[in-house]
Coordinates of C-alpha atoms in Angstrom, one line a residue:
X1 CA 79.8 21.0 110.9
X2 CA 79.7 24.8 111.1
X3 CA 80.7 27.0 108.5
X4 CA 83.4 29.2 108.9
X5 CA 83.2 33.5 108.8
X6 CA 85.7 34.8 106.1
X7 CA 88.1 37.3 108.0
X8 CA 86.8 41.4 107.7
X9 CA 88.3 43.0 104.9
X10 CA 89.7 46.5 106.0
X11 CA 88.0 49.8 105.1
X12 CA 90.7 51.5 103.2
X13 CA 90.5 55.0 102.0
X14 CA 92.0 55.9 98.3
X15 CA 91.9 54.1 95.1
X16 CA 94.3 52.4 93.2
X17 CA 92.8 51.4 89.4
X18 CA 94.8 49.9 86.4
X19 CA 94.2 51.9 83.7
X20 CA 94.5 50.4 80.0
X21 CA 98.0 51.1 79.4
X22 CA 99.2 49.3 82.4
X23 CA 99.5 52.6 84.6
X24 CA 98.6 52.6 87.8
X25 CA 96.2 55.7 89.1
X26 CA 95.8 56.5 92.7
X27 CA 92.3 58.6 93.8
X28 CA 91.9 59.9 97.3
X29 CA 88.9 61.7 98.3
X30 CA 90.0 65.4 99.2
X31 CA 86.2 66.6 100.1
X32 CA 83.5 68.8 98.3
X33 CA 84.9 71.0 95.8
X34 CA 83.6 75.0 97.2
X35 CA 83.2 76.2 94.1
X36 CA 81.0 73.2 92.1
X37 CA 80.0 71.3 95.6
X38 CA 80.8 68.1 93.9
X39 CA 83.4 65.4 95.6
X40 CA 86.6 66.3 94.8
X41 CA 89.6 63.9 94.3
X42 CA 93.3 64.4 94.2
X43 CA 95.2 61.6 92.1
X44 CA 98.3 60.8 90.5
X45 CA 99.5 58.4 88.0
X46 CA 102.5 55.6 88.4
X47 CA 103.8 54.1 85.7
X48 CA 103.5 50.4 85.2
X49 CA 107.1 48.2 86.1
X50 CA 107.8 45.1 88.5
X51 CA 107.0 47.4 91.7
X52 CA 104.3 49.4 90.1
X53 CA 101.9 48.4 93.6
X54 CA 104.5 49.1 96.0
X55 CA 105.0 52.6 94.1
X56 CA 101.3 53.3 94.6
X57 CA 100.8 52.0 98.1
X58 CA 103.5 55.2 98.6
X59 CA 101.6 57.4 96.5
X60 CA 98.6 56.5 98.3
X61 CA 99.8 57.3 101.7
X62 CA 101.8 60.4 100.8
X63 CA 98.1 61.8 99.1
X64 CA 96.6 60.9 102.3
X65 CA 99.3 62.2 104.5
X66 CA 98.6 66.0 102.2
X67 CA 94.8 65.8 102.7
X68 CA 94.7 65.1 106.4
X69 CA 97.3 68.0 106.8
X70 CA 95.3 70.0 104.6
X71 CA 98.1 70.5 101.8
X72 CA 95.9 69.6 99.0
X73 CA 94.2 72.1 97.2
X74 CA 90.0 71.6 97.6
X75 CA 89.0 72.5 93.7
X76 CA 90.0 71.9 90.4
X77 CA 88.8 75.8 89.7
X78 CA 90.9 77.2 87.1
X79 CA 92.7 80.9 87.0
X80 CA 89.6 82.5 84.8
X81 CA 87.2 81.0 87.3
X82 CA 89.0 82.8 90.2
X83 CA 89.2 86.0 88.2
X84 CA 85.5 86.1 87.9
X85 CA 84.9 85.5 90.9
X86 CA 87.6 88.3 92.5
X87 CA 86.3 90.6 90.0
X88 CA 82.7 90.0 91.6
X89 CA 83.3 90.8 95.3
X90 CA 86.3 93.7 94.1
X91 CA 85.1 96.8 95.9
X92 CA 86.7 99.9 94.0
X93 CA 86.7 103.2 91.8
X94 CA 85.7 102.8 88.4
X95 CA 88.7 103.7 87.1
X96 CA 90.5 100.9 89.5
X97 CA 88.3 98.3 88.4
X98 CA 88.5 99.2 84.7
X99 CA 92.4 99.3 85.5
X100 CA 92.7 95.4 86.5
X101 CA 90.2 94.2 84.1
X102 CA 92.3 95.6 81.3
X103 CA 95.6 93.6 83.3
X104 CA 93.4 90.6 83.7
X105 CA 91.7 90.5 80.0
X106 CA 95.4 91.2 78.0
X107 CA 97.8 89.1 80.2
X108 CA 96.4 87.1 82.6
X109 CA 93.9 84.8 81.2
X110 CA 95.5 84.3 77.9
X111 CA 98.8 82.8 79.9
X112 CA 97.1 81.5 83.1
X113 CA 93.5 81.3 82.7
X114 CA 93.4 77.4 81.9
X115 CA 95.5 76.5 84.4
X116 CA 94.1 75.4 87.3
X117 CA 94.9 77.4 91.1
X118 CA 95.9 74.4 92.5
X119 CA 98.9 73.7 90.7
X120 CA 99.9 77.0 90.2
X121 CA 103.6 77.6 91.8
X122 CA 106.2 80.1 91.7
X123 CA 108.3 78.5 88.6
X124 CA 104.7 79.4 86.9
X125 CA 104.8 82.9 87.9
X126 CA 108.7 83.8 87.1
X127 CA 108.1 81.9 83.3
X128 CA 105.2 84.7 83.0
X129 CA 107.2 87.3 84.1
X130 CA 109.8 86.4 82.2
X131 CA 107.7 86.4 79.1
X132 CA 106.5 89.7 79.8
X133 CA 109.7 91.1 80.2
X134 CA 110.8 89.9 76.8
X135 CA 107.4 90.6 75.1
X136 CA 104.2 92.3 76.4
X137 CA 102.4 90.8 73.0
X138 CA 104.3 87.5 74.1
X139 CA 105.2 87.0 70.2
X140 CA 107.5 84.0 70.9
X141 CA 109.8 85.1 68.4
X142 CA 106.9 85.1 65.6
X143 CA 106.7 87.6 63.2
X144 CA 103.5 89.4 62.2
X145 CA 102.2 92.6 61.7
X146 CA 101.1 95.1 64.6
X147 CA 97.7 96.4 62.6
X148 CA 96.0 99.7 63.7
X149 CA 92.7 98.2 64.6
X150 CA 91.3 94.4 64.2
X151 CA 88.3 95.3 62.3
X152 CA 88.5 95.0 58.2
X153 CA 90.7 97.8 57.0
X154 CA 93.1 98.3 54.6
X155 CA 96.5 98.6 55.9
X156 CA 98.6 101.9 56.0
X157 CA 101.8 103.2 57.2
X158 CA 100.0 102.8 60.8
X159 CA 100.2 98.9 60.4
X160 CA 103.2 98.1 61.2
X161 CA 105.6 94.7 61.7
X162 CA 106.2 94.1 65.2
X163 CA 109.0 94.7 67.3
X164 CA 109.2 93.5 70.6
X165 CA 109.2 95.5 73.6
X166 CA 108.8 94.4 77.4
X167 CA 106.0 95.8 79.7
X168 CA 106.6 98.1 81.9
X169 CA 107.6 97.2 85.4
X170 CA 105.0 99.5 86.9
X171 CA 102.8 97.2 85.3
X172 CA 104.1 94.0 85.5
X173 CA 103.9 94.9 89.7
X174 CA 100.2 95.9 89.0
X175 CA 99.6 92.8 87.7
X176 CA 101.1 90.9 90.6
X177 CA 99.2 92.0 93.1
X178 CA 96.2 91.5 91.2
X179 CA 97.2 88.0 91.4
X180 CA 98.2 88.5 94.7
X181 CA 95.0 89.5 96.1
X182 CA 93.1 87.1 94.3
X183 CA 95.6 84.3 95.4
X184 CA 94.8 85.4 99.2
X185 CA 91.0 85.4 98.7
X186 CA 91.3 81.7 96.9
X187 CA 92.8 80.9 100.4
X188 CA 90.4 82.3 102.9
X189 CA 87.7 80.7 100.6
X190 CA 89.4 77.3 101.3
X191 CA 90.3 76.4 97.5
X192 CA 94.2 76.2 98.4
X193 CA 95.7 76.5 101.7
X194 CA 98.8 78.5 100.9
X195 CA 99.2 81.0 98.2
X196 CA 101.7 80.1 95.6
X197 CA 102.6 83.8 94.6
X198 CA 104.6 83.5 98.0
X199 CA 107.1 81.3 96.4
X200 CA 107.7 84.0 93.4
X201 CA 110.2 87.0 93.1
X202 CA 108.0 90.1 92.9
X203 CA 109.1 92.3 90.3
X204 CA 111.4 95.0 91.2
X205 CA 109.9 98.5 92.1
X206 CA 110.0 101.5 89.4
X207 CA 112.6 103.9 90.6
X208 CA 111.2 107.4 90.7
X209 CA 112.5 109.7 87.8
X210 CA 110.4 112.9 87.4
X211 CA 111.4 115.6 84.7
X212 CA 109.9 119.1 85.8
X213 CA 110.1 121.7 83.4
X214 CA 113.6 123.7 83.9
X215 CA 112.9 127.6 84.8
X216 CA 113.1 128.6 81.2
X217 CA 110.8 125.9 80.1
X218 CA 108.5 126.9 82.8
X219 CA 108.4 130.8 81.7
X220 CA 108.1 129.5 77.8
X221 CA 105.2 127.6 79.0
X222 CA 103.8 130.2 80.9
X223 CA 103.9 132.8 78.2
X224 CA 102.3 130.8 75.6
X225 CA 99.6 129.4 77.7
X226 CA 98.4 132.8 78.2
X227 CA 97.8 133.7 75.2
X228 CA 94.2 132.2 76.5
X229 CA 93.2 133.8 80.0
X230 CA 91.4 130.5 81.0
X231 CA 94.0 128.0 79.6
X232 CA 96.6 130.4 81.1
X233 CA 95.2 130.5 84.6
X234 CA 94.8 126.6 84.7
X235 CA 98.0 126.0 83.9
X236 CA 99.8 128.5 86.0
X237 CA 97.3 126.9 89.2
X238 CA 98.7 123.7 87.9
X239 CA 102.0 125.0 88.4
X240 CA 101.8 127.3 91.8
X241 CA 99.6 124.2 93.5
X242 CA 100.9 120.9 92.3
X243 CA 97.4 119.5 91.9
X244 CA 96.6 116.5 89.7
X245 CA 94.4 117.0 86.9
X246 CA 91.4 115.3 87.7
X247 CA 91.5 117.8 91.0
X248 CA 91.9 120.6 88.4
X249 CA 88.9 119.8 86.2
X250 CA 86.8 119.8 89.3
X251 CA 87.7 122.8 91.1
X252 CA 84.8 125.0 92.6
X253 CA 84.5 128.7 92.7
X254 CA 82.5 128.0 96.3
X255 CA 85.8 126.2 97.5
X256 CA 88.2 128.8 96.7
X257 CA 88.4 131.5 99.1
X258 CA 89.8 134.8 97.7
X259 CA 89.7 136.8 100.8
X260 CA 92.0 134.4 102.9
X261 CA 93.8 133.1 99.9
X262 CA 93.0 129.5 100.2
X263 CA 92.1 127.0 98.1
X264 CA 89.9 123.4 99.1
X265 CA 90.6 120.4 97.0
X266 CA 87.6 117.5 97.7
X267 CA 86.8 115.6 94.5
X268 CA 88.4 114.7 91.2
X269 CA 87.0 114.3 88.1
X270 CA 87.9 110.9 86.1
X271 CA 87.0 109.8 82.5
X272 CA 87.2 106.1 81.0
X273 CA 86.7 106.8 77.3
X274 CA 83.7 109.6 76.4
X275 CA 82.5 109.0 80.2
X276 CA 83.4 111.5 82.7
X277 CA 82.2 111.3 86.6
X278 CA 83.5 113.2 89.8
X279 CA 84.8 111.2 92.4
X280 CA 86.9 111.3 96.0
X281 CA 90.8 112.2 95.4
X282 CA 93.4 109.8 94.9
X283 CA 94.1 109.6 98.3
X284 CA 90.8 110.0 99.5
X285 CA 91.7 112.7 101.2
X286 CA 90.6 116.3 101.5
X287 CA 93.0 119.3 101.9
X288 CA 93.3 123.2 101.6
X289 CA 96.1 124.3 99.4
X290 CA 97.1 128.8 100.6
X291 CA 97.6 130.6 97.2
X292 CA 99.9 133.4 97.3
X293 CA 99.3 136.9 96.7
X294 CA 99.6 136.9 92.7
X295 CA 97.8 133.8 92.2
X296 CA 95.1 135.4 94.1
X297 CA 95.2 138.3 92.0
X298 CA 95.1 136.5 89.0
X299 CA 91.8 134.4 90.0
X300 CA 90.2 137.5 91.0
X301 CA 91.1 138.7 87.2
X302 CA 90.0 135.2 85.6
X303 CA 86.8 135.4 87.6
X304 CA 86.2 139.1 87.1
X305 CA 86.3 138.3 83.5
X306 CA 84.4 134.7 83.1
X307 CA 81.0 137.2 85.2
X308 CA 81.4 139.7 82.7
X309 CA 81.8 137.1 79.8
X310 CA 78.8 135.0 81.5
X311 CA 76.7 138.6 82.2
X312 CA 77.1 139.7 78.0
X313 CA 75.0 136.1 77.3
X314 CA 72.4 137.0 80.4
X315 CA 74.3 134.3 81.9
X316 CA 75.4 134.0 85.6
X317 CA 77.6 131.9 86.9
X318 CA 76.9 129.8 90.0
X319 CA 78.1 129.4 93.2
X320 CA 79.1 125.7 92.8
X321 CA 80.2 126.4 89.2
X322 CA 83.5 124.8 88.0
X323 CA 86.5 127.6 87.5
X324 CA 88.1 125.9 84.6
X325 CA 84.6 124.9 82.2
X326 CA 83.9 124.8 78.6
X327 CA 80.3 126.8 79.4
X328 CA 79.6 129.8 80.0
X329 CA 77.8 129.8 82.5
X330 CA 80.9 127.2 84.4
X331 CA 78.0 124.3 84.9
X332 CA 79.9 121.7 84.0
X333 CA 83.7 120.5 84.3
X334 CA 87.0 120.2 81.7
X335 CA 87.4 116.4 80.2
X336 CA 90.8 115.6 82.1
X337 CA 92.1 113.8 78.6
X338 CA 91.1 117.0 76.9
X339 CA 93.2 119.2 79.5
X340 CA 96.2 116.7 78.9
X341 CA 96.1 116.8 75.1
X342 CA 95.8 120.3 74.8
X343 CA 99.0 120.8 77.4
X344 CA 100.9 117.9 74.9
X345 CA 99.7 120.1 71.7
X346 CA 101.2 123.0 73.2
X347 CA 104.6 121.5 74.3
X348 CA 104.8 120.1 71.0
X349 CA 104.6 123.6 69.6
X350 CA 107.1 124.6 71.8
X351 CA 109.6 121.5 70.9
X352 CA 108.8 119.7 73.7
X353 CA 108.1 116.4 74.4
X354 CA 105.8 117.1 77.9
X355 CA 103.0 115.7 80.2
X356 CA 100.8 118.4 82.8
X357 CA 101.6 115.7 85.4
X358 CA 105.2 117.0 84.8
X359 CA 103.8 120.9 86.4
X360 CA 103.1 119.0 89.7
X361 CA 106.9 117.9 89.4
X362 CA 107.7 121.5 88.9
X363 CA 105.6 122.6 91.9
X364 CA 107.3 119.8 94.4
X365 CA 110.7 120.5 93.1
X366 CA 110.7 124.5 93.3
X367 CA 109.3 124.0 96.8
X368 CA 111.5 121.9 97.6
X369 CA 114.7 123.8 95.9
X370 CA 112.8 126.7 98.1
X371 CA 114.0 125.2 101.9
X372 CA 110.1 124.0 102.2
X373 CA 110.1 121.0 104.8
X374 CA 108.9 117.5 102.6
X375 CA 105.5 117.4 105.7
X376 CA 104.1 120.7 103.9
X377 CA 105.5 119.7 100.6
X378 CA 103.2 116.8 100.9
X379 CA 100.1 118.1 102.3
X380 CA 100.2 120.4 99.3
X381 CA 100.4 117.8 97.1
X382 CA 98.1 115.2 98.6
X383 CA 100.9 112.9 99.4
X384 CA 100.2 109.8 102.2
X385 CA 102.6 108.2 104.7
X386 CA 103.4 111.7 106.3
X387 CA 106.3 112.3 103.5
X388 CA 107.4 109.4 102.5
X389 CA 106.1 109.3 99.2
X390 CA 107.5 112.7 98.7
X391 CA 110.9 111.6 100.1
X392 CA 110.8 108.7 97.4
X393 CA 110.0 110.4 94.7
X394 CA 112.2 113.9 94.9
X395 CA 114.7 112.1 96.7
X396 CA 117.1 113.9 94.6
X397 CA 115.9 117.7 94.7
X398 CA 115.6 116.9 99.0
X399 CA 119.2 115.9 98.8
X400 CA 120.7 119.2 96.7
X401 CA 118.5 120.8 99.7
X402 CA 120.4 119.3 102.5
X403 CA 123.6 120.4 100.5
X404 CA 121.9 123.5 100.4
X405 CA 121.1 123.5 104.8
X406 CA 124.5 122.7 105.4
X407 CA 126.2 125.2 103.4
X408 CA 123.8 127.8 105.3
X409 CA 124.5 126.6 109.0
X410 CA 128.6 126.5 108.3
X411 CA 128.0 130.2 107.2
X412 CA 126.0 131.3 110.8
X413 CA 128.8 129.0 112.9
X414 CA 131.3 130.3 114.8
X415 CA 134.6 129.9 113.3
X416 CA 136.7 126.8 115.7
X417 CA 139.5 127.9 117.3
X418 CA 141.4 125.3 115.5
X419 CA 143.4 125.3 112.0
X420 CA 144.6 122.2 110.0
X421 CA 147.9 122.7 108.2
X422 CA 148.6 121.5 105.3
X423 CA 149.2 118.1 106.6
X424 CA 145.9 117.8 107.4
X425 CA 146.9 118.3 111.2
X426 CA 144.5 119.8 113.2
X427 CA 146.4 122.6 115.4
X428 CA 145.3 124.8 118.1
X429 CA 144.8 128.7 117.2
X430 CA 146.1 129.7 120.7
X431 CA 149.5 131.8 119.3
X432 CA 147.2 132.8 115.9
X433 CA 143.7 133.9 117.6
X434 CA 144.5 137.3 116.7
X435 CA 144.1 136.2 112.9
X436 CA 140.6 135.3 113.4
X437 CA 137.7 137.1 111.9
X438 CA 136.2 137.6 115.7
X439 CA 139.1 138.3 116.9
X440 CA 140.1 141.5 114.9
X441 CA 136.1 142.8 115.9
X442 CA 136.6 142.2 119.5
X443 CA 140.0 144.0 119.4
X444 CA 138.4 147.2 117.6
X445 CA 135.4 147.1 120.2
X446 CA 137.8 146.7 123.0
X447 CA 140.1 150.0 121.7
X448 CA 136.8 151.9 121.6
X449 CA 135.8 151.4 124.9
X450 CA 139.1 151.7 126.2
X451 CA 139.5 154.9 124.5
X452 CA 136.0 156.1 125.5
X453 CA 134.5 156.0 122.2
X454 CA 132.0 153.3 124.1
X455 CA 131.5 154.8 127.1
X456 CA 129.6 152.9 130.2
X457 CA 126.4 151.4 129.1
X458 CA 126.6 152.9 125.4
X459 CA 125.2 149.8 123.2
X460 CA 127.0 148.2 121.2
X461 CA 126.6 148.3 117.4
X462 CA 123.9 145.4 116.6
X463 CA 125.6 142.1 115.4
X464 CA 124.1 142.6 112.1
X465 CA 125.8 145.4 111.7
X466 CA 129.3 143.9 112.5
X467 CA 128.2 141.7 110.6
X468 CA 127.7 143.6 107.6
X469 CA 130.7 145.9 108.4
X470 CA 133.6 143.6 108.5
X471 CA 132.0 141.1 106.0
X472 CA 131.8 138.2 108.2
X473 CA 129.0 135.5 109.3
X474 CA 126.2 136.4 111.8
X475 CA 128.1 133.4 113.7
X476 CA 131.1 135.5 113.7
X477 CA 130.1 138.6 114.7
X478 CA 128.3 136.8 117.4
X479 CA 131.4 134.9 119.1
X480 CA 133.2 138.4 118.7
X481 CA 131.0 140.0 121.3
X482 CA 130.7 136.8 123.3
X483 CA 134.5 137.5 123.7
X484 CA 134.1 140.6 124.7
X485 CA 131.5 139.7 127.3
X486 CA 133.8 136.5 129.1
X487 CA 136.1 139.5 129.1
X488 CA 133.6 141.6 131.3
X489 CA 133.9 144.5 128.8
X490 CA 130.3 144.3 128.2
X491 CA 126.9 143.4 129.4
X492 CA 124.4 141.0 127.5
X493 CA 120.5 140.4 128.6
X494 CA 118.1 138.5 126.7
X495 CA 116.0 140.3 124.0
X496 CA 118.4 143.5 124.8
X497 CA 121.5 145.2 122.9
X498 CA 124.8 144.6 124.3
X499 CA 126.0 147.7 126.2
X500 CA 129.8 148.7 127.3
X501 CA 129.9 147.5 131.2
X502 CA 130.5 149.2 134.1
X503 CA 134.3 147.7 135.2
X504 CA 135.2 150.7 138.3
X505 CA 134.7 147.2 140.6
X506 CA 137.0 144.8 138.6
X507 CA 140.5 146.4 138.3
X508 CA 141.7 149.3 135.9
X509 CA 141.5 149.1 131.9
X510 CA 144.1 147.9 129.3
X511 CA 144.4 151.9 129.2
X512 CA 145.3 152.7 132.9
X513 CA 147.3 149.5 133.2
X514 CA 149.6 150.7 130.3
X515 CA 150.0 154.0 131.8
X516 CA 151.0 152.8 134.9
X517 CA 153.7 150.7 133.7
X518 CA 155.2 153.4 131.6
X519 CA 155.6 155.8 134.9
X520 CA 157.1 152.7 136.7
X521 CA 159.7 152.3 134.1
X522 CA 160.3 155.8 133.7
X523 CA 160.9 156.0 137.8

């Protein structure tokens, strides 16, 4: 008598253990983690009852269903491991990368760093941004006291108890796409296949607000800055060019042309702490800024002076020298934090409370307030997008310019040969033409040629003159002669004065036409 096979068992993938407390846990294999290159597993726990193994049959398949669609994320790598790792491959300035460290070191890792990537989701991400909102020290509601520095000290007036106050939406949005672009890496590298941040509200944008210096401010702050020639002459270039201070600091005397009044802007100068090292602009972009005639004169002052200054210590100064230095000889550049406190010191003095980003304000306003179109506003200022940064942030000062345009064009227009009444009913002008402005010119041209004041092809006077004799627009003036011209009184060529036409060819003036009908009614 044979023996008899037992039946296969099945090959099932997943794991369903019983755990100590009577809990069932479900593993499935979810492939090697990228980071660790160990087997990675993706489980969940059902709680024990009378269907605890139906419960985890489901779980099962659902886990499998999320790993063969590849909805599972393929590491347990936590937020501080992908922060390391972004900060590894990041590829930017110094001063960027010091920038997101500083985000990434106070607010990031001590809220999200244990968590791991994988389970982040949005809910995560508006609870943090809620909590930064409320708090940037995310107190909680604790109290405790704010001390000036965490090394031993004894405490002063600058230790202080804390008071809760919200970060700053600029940074609360520089913090998100931090996240943001380290979220998208963690997704090409395979260690979650969508990026959670999607599923978050990103904070709202800062809404532009500059504060230039009023006119008055501006002259205060003029005087008093040059009480110093050097100081006086960076600040005033400051003002007449809008550049940042970093482009100040590293200004060239072999980029500035005096003879055709221009002025090349390459590199800017940047400081973390003591450090100081020059560097491409903020747009990375190079641009030549044209000086007008008094700021030219003034460098050629400043510089006249630092050679003779430079020349009294057997000192010259070099061709690549800086203009604003602290040598003599102009070998080396300005610290940009020095610039800025020294500006603040002098505001201060003044009874102000003012920044020397606020004199590139002042430069884009005035130029701005001046009728200068927002392309060459920005290409003095180093603005990208064509304008539309420039359009964002003076959206205000463009605006009181269009008031400004439209106030300008009504003035040169013709005036329409249409009143409204005081209904508000438009009306035609036909029976009260002779009312108009234009009208009253035309009918004093037309009694001088008729009278032969104007005789045939004498010019006409120029419309600026009518212009400026009867106290009217150029537009006015203009339709006046027009008039006079669909009349056939006159003769207009392009480029040429209007002169009195010769009419022998197109029946008798308003002259000849009156003396005839007097003889007829006297006959």
């Amino acid at each position: 008598m044979g023996t008899s096979k037992a039946a296969p068992r099945r090959r099932t993938r997943g794991e369903i253990e019983t755990l100590p407390s009577g809990s069932l846990r479900v593993k499935v294999y979810a492939g090697n983690d990228p980071l660790t290159g160990r087997r990675h597993y993706v489980s969940e726990t059902v709680p024990p009852g009378p269907h605890a193994e139906k419960e985890a049959e489901k779980v099962r398949t659902k886990l499998l269903n999320r790993v063969d669609e590849q909805r599972t994320p393929r590491t347990k790598a936590t937020v501080n491991q992908l922060m390391d790792r972004y900060l590894e491959l990041l590829d930017v300035d110094v001063t960027t990368r010091k920038s997101y460290e500083g985000y990434i070191r106070n607010h990031i890792r001590p809220v999200l760093g244990k968590l791991q990537v994988g389970k982040l989701n949005g809910e995560a991400f508006d609870s943090f941004y809620a909590v930064l909102r409320k708090c940037r020290a995310r107190c909680g509601g604790r109290k405790f006291i704010e001390h000036r520095t965490k090394n031993p000290h004894e405490c002063n007036d600058k230790c202080k108890n804390h008071t809760c106050k919200g970060l700053a939406t600029s940074s609360m949005r520089q913090i998100h796409w931090i996240l943001s672009g380290a979220l998208q890496r963690a997704v090409r590298w395979g260690w979650i296949t969508v990026n959670p941040l999607d599923q978050a509200k990103t904070p709202s944008a800062v809404k532009p607000d500059p504060h230039p210096p009023t006119p008055e401010q501006a002259a205060a702050i003029v005087n008093e800055a040059f009480k110093d020639l050097s100081w006086g002459m960076l600040v005033w270039v400051a003002m007449t060019t809008g550049a940042r201070r970093g482009e100040l600091c590293a200004l060239r005397w072999d980029l500035l042309d005096l003879d055709n009044g221009v002025l090349s802007i390459r590199t800017s100068i940047a400081q973390d702490g003591a450090d100081t090292w020059e560097k491409p602009t903020k747009t990375h972009q190079q641009r030549r800024i044209t000086l007008d005639t008094e700021t030219v004169s003034l460098l050629r002052a400043y510089k006249h002076q630092c050679e003779t200054k430079a020349a009294e210590f057997a000192r010259a100064i070099k061709a690549h020298g800086r203009v604003f230095s602290p040598d003599i000889d102009h070998n080396s550049w300005l610290k940009p934090d020095t610039v800025s406190q020294r500006y603040r010191r002098m505001c201060e003095k003044l009874g102000w409370d003012m920044n020397i980003h606020e004199l590139r304000h002042y430069s884009a306003t005035e130029l701005i307030s001046a009728g200068v179109d927002v392309r060459t506003v920005a290409g003095r200022l180093g603005h990208g997008g064509g304008g539309s940064t420039t359009l964002r942030v003076y959206s205000a000062w463009v605006s009181e310019a269009d008031q400004r345009a439209a106030g300008t064009i009504s003035g040169r227009m013709p005036r329409p040969p249409v009143v409204i009444d005081e209904s508000g009913t438009p009306m035609s002008t036909t029976e009260s033409t002779k009312d108009n402005p234009y009208q009253k010119i035309a009918a004093d041209l037309r009694g001088a040629i008729d009278c032969g004041a104007l005789p045939i092809g004498a010019p006409l006077p120029t419309v600026a003159d009518l212009a400026k004799r009867y106290h009217v627009a150029f537009g006015t003036a203009q339709r006046a002669v027009a008039e006079l011209k669909t009349a056939g009184l006159v003769s207009v060529s392009r480029g040429k004065r209007a002169v009195v036409a010769d009419r022998s060819k197109s029946g008798p003036t308003v002259a000849e036409v009156v003396s005839l009908h007097s003889k007829r009614v006297g006959t």
